[in-house]
XYZ file of C-alpha atoms in Angstrom:
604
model
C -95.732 66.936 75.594
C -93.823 69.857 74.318
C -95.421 73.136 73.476
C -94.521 74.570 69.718
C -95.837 77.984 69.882
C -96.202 78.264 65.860
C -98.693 74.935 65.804
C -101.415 76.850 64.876
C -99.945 79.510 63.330
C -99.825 78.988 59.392
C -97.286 81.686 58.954
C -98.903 83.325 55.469
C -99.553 87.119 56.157
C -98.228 89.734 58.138
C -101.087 89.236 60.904
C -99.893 85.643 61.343
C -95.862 86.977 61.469
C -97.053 89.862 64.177
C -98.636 86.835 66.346
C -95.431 84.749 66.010
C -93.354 87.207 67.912
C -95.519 87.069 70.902
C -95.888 83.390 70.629
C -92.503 83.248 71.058
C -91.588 86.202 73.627
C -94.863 85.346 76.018
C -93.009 81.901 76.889
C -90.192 84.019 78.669
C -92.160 85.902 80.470
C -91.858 83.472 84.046
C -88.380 83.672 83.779
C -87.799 87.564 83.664
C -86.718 88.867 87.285
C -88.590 90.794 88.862
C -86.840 93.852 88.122
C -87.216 93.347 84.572
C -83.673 93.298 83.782
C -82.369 89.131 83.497
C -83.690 86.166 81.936
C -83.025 83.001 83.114
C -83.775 80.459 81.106
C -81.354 77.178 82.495
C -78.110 76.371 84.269
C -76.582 75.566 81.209
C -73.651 77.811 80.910
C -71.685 79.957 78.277
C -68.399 80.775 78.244
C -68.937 84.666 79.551
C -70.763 85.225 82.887
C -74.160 84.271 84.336
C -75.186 88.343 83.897
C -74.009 88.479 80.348
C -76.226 85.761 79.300
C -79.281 86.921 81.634
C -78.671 90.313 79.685
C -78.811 88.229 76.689
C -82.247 87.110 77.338
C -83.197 90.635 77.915
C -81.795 91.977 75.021
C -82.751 89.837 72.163
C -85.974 89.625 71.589
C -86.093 93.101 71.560
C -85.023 91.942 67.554
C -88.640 90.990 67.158
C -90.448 93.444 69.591
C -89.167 96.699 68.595
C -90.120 95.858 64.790
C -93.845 94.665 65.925
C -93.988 98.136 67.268
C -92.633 100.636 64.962
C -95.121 98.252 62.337
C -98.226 99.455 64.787
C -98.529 96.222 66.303
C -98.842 96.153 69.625
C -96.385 94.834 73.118
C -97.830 95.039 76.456
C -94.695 94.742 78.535
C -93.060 97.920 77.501
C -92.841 98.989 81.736
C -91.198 95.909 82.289
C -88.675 96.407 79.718
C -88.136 99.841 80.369
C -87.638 98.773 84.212
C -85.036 96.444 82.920
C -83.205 98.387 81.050
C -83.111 101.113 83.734
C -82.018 98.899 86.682
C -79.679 96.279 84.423
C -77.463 99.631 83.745
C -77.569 100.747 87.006
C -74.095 99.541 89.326
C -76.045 99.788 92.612
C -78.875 97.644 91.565
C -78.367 93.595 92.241
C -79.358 93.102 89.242
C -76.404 94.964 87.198
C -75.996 93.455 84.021
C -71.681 94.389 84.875
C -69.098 96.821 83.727
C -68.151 96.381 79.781
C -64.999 94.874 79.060
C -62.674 94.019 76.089
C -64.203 91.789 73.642
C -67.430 91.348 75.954
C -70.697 89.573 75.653
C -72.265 92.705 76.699
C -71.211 94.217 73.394
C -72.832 91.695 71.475
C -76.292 92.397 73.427
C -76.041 96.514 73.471
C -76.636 96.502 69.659
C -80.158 95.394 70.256
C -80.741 98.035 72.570
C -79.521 100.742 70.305
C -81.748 99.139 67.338
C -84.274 99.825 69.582
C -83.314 103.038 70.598
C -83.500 103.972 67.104
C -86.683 102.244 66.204
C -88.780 102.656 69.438
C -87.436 105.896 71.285
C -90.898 106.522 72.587
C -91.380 103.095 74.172
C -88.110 102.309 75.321
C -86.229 105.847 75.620
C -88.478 108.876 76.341
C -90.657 107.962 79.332
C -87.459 107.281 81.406
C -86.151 110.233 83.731
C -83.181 112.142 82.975
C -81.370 110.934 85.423
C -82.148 106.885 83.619
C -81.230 108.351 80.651
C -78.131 109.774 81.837
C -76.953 106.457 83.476
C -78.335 104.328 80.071
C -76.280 106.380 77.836
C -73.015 105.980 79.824
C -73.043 102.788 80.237
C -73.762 102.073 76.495
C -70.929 104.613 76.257
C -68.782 102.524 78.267
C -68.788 99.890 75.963
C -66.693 102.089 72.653
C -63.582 102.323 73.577
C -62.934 98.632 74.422
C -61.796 95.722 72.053
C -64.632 94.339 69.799
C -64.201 90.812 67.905
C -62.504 91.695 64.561
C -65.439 90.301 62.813
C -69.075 91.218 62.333
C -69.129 92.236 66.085
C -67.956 95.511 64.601
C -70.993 96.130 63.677
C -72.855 95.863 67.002
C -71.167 99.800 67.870
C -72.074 101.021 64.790
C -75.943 100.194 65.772
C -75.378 101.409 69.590
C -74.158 104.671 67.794
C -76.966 104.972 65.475
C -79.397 104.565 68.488
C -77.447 107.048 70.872
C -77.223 109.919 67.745
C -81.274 109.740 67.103
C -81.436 109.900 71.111
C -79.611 113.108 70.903
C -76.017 111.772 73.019
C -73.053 112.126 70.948
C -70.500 109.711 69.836
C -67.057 110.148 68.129
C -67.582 110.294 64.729
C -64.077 109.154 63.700
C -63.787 106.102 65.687
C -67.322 105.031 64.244
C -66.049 105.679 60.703
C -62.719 103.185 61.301
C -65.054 100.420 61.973
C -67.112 100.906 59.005
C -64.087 100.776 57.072
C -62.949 97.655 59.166
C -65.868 95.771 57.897
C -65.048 96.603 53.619
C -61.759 94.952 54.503
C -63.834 91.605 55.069
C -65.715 91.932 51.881
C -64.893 89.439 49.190
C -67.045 89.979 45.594
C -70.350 88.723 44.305
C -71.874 90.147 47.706
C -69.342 87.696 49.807
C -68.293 88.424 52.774
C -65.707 86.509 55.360
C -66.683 86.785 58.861
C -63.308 88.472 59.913
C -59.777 87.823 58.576
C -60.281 84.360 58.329
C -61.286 81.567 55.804
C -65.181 81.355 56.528
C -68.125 82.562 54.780
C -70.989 80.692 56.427
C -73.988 81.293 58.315
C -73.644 84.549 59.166
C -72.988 85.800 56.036
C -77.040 87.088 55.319
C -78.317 87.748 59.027
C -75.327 89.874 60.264
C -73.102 90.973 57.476
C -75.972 92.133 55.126
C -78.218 92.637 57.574
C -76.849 95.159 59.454
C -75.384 96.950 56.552
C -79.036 97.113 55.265
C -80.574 98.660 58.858
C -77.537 101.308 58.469
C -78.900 102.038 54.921
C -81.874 102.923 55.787
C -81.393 104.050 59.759
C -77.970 106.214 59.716
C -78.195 108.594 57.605
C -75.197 108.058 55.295
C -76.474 107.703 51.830
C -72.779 106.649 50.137
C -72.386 104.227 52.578
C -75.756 103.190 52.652
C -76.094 102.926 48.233
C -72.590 100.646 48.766
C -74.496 98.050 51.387
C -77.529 97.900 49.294
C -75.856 97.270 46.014
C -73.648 94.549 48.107
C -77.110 92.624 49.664
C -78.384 93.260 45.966
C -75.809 90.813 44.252
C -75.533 88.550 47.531
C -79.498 87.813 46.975
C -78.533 86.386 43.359
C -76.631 84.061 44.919
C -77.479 83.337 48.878
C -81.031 82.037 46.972
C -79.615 78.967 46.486
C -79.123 78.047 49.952
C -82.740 77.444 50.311
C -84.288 74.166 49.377
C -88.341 74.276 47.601
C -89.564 73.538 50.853
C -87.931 76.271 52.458
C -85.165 74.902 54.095
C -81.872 76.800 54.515
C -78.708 75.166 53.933
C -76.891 74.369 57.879
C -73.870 75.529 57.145
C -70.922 76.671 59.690
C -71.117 77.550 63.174
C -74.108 79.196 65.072
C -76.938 77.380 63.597
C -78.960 77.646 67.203
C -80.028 80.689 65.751
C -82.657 79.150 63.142
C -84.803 81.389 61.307
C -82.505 84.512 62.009
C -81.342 82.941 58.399
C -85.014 84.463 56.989
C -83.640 88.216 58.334
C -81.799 88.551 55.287
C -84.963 88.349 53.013
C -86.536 90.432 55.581
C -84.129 93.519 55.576
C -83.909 93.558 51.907
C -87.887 94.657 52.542
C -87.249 96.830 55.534
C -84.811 98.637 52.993
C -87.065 98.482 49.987
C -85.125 96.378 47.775
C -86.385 94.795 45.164
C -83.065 92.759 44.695
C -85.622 89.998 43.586
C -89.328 90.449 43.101
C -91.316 90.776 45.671
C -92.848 87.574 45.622
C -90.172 85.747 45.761
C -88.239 87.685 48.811
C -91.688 87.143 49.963
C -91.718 83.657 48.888
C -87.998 82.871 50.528
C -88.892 84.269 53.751
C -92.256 82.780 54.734
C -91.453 79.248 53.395
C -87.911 79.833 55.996
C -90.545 80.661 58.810
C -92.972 77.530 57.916
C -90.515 75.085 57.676
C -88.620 76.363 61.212
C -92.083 76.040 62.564
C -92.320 72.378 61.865
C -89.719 71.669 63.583
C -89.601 70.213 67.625
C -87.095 73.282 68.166
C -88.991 74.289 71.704
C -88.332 73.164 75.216
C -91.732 71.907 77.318
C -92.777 75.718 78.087
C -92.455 76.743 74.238
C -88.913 77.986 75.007
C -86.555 77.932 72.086
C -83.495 75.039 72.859
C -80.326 75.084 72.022
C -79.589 72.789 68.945
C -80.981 72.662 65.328
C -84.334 71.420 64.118
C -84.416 69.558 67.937
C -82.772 70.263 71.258
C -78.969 69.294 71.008
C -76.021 70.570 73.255
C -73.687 68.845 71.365
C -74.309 71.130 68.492
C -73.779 74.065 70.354
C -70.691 76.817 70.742
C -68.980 77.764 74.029
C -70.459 81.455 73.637
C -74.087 79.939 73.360
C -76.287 80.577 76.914
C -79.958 79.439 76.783
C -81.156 82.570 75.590
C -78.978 82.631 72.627
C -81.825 80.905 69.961
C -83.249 84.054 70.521
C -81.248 86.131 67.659
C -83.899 84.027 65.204
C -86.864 87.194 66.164
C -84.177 88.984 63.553
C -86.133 87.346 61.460
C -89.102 90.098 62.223
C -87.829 92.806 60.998
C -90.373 93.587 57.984
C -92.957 93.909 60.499
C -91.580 97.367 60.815
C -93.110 98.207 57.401
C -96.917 98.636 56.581
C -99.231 96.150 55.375
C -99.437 98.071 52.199
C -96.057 97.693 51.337
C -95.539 95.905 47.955
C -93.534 92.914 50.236
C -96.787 92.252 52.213
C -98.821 92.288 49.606
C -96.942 90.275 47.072
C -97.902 86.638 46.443
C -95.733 84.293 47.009
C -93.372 83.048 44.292
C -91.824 79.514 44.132
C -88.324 80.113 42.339
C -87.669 78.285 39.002
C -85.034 75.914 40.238
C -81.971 75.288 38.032
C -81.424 72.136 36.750
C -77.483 72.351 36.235
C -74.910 72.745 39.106
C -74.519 76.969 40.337
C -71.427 77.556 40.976
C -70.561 79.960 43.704
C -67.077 81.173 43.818
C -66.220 83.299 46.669
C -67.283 80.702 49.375
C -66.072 77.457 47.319
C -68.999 76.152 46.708
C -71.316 73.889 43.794
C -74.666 73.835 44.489
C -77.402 71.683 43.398
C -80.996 71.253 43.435
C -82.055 67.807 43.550
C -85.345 66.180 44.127
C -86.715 66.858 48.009
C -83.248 69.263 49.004
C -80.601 71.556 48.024
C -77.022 70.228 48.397
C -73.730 72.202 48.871
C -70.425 70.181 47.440
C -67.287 72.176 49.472
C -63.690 73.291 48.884
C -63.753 73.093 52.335
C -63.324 76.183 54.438
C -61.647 76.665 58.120
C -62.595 78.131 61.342
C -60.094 76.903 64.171
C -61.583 77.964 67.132
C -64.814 76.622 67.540
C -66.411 72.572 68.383
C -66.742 70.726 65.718
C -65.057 72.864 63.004
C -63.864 70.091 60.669
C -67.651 69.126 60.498
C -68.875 72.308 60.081
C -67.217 73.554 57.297
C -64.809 70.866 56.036
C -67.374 68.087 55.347
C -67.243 67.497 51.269
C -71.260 67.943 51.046
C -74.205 69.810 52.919
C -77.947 69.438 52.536
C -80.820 71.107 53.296
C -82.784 68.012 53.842
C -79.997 65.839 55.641
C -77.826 68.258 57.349
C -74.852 66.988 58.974
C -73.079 65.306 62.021
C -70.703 66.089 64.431
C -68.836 63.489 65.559
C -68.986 62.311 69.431
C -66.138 60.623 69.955
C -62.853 61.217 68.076
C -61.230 58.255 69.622
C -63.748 55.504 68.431
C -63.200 55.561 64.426
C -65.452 52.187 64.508
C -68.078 54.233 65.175
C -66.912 57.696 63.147
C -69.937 58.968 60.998
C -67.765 60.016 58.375
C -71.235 61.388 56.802
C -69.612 63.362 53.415
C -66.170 63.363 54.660
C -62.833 61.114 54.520
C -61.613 59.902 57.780
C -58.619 58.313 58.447
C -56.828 56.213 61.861
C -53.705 55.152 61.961
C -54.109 53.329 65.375
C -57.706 51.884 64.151
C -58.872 54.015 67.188
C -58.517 58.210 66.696
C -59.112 59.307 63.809
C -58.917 62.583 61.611
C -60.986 64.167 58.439
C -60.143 67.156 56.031
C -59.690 70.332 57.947
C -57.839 72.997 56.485
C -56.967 72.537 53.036
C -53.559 74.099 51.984
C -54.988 74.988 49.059
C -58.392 75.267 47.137
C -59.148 75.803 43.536
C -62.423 75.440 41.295
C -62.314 74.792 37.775
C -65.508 74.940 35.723
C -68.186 73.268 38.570
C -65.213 71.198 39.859
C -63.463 71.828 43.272
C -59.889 70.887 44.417
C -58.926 70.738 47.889
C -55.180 69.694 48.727
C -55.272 68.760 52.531
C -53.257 66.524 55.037
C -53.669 64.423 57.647
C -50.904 65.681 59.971
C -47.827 65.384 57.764
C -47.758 61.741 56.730
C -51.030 61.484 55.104
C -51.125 63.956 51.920
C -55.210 64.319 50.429
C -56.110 65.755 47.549
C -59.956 65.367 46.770
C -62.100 66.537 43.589
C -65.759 67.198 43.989
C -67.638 66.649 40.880
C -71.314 67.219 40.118
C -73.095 64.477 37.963
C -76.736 64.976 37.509
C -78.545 63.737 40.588
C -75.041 62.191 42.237
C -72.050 63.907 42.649
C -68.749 62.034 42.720
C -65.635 62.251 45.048
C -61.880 61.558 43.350
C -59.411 61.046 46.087
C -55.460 60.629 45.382
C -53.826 59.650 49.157
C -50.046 59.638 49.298
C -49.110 57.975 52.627
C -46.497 56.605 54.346
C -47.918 54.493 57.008
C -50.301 51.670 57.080
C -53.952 53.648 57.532
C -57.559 52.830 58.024
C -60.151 55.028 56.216
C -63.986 55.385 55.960
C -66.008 57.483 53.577
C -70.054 58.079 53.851
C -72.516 59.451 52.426
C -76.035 61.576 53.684
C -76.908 60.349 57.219
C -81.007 59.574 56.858
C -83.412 59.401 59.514
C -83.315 56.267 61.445
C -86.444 54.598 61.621
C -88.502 53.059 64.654
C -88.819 49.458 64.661
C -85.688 48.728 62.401
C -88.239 49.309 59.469
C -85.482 50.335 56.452
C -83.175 48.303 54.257
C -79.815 48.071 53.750
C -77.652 46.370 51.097
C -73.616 46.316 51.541
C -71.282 44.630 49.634
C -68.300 45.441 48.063
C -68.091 48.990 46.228
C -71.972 49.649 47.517
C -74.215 51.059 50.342
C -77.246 51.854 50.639
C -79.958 52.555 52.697
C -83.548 52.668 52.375
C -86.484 53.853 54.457
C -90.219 54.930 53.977
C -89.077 58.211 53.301
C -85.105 58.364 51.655
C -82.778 56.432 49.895
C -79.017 57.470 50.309
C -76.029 55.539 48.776
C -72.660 55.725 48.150
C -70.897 53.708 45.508
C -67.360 52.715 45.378
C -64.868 51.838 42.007
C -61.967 50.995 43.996
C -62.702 47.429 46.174
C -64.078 48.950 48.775
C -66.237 47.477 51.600
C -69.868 48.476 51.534
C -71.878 49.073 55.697
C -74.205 51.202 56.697
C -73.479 52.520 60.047
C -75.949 54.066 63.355
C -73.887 56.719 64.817
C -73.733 58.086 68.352
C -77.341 59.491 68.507
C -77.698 63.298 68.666
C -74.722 63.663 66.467
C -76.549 64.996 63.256
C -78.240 68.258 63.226
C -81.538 67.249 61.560
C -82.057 64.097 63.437
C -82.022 62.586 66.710
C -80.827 59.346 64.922
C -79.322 58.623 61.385
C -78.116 55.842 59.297
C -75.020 56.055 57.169
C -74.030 54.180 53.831
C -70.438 53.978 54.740
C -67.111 52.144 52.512
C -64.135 51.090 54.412
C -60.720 49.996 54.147
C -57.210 49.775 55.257
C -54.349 51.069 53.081
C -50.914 50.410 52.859
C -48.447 52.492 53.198
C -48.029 54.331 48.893
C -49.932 56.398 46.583
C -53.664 55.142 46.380
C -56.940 56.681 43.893
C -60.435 56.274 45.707
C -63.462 56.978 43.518
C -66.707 56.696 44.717
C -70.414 58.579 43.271
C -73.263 59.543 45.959
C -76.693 60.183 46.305
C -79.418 61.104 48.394
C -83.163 61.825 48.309
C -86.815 60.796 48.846
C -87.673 57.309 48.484
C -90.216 55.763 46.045
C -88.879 55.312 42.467
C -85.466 56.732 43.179
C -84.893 53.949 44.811
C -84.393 52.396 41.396
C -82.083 55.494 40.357
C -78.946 53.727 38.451
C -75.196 54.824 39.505
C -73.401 57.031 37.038
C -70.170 55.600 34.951
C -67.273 55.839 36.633
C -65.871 59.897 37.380
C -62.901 61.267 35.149
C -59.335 60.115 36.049
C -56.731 61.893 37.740
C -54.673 63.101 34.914
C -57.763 64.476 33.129
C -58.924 66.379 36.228
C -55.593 67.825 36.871
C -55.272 68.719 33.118
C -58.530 70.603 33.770
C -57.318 72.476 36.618
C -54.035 73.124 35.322
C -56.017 74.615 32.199
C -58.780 76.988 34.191
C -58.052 76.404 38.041
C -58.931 78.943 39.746
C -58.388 80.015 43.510
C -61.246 79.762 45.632
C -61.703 83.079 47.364
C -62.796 83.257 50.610
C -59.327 80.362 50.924
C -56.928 83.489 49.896
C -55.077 84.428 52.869
């Protein structure tokens, strides 16, 4: 049986957050060498080398250590670490962690070592000789004047600085400053950031952006800098709140979601700065639900190792720069351990939010959210990140939801078995097939999105996403000129054991029902109703799913698909009547020609 470190942990109080980082950091300690420095964790492999990602181990959940400590909890391994840290920057020891390079993993890893140079000098720093400090300094040196990602990785120098400056080694001031004003050029509005200068705002947005803007607030020293950062992660709470379902779920969202509960970091360095951008019971409230609901999840290996996947172990969800050791960027999530147990944070209650009952729009990343029974759902304008697996379902998909997730499709060149879950696919061949990617262009009117999108240049989308009570409802005007298949779906659900759910499918319905949820999706254009098991492992919730699918073949013309969905808990909303039939085409684009508006984070 698997270990879960957190099963007995209830997660309420500040004693029961200290214990969760050594629940979680005692489970590595067989696979640290024995010079303190690597931690190997699998074979699996990353893109960078086998001493980045042992570094990585090293390095990360120093996030959750170094916090524990400066809070007066207490870490026994401190020799060990220090021992690490001397030998993994030392070139004649076999256990080098490796020169730094351009755009290097090792960049990534150093910013945890100067948070904790900053945070826990006299643990980490001052018991080491000079000549350890000497050769630790250099080679964190080593790493500024190289290429870093232009991104949030810009950020990771700025925290190697801060650490080096409290240690007493200088760094140049100017080239620190260009980086700070690197990062302003990613900032949208409404506390927005993209991650770079590209068209994402997703995951990363609270636990690196805002994070580490609110650590420099309070750890540099810069006050003007610091009062712009705080004001940013001020507004950005207003908003990122409704990412997070009543049972504390955060919405999955974009790449990197191995890194779980990093998500609650964001709630966790608005404490660590003492801001009240909410009260305190409800930061409170946001962050320990986040924690109790991870810990529910069968996240861990056998030893109580984190995996690599979502809520369960799953490659296929992964990115080509995750190692094994990369879940480990969730002990961010520790941070207000750092603070007393006095402080107003930790002694708050708890605070459930009073959830909105009418769509919230949020503007800069394109997005309508609502809060429906059991889960929070994100409807998309559909946002673009080229480079990584899996980016059309990522960030394309037309819905996202905290209680159903999404799936990544397995095979592109089976469209009989395509999820399609909250997307359009199409296959010319009845074999590949392709959904919405980028969008050439991406507008919101009111709590209605536009996406104009193509499939290569024959197939010409564009798809309004419409909010309607406890449905939402998808208008889709496809200009083709060849002879194409298409599926849409709906939420994937949990599959069942024992084939114990129901399904009805017919024309212009589907729907399925288990012991738990209900999702359909109903059609007003002839559609045929299925509900389909995709490849298992494809979803990022569950191991298996079930999707309400409607199908078709077009010919080759101008064609209007309307359909409404829903999805939640079973029991009575299993009776839950479809809506009347969405707004036409001419009255939507009268809307948008009226009060469209361009969706930010799409603005090139």
């Amino acid at each position: 049986m698997t270990y879960n470190p957190f099963s007995q942990n209830p997660l309420r109080s500040r004693a029961d957050v200290q214990r969760a980082v050594m629940e979680l950091f005692e489970p590595l300690l067989p696979h640290f060498s024995p010079s303190g420095a690597r931690v190997r964790l699998s074979a699996m492999s990353a893109h960078f080398d086998t001493a980045a990602a042992e570094l990585e181990g090293f390095a990360r959940p120093l996030w959750g250590i170094v916090p524990l400590v400066a809070g007066g909890g207490q870490f026994a391994h401190w020799d060990m670490l220090r021992r690490g840290l001397d030998n993994g920057t030392n070139p004649a020891h076999p256990d080098y962690w490796g020169d730094v390079g351009a755009i290097d993993q090792r960049q990534v890893e150093m910013a945890a070592i100067g948070y904790a140079l900053r945070l826990a000098r006299a643990d980490i720093w001052d018991p080491l000789d000079d000549e350890a400090k000497q050769r630790v300094s250099q080679y964190l040196l080593s790493a500024r004047d190289k290429a870093y990602v232009n991104s949030n990785w810009k950020f990771f120098r700025i925290l190697v600085d801060i650490g080096l400056r409290h240690c007493g080694v200088a760094v140049d001031a100017a080239s620190h400053d260009s980086y700070l004003e690197d990062i302003d050029g990613f900032y949208m509005d409404a506390g927005w950031y993209r991650d770079g200068p590209i068209r994402s705002a997703d995951h990363y947005i609270p636990f690196a952006f805002h994070y580490y803007g609110l650590l420099y607030s309070v750890l540099a020293g810069d006050a003007s800098r610091g009062a712009i950062y705080r004001a940013r992660a001020e507004t950005f709470a207003q908003t990122v709140q409704h990412w997070y379902a009543a049972d504390g779920a955060a919405l999955p969202f974009g790449r990197s979601l191995t890194y779980r509960f990093a998500h609650a970091g964001f709630w966790g360095a608005l404490a660590f700065a003492n801001l009240e951008a909410l009260p305190w019971g409800l930061i409170k409230g946001y962050y320990l639900r986040n924690l109790r609901w991870w810990a529910g999840q069968p996240m861990f290996e056998r030893d109580g190792v984190l995996s690599v996947g979502y809520a369960y172990p799953n490659l296929l969800l992964s990115e080509g720069y995750n190692s094994a050791a990369s879940p480990y960027w969730a002990m961010k999530a520790f941070l207000p351990l750092a603070l007393p147990d006095d402080h107003p944070f930790w002694t708050a209650e708890e605070v459930m939010p009073t959830r909105e009952t009418t769509p919230v729009v949020l503007t800069e990343p394109g997005m309508v959210m609502q809060h429906l029974p059991g889960h929070s759902v994100a409807l998309t304008s559909g946002q673009y990140y080229a480079r990584w697996r899996g980016t059309a379902e990522k960030y394309a998909k037309f819905a996202y939801s905290t209680r159903y997730g999404f799936s990544v499709e397995a095979n592109d060149r089976h469209f009989d078995s395509a999820a399609c879950d909250n997307a359009l696919a199409f296959s010319v061949d009845g074999q590949h097939f392709n959904a919405r990617e980028e969008c050439e262009k991406a507008e919101i009117a009111d709590d209605i999105l536009c996406s104009e999108w193509r499939i290569f240049d024959s197939i010409k989308v564009t798809s309004w996403i419409i909010p309607q009570g406890l449905w939402h409802y998808r208008v889709h005007e496809i200009v083709t000129d060849k002879a194409v298949r298409i599926c849409e779906g709906g939420f994937g659900v949990a599959k069942p054991e024992f084939k114990a759910w129901e399904e009805t499918a017919e024309t212009n319905l589907a729907e399925v029902r288990t012991h738990a949820d209900v999702s359909t999706i109903v059609g007003y254009d002839g559609r045929a109703g299925g509900v389909l098991s995709p490849f298992s492992n494809t979803n990022v919730m569950f191991g298996r799913t079930l999707v309400p699918q409607l199908r078709d073949a077009l010919a080759p013309g101008r064609h209007i698909l309307c359909s409404a969905i829903y999805a939640g808990p079973g029991g009575d909303q299993k009776q839950l009547a479809a809506p009347p039939p969405p707004p036409s085409t001419d009255a939507l684009r009268a809307l948008f020609k009226a009060r469209g508006l361009r969706v930010p984070v799409h603005a090139k």
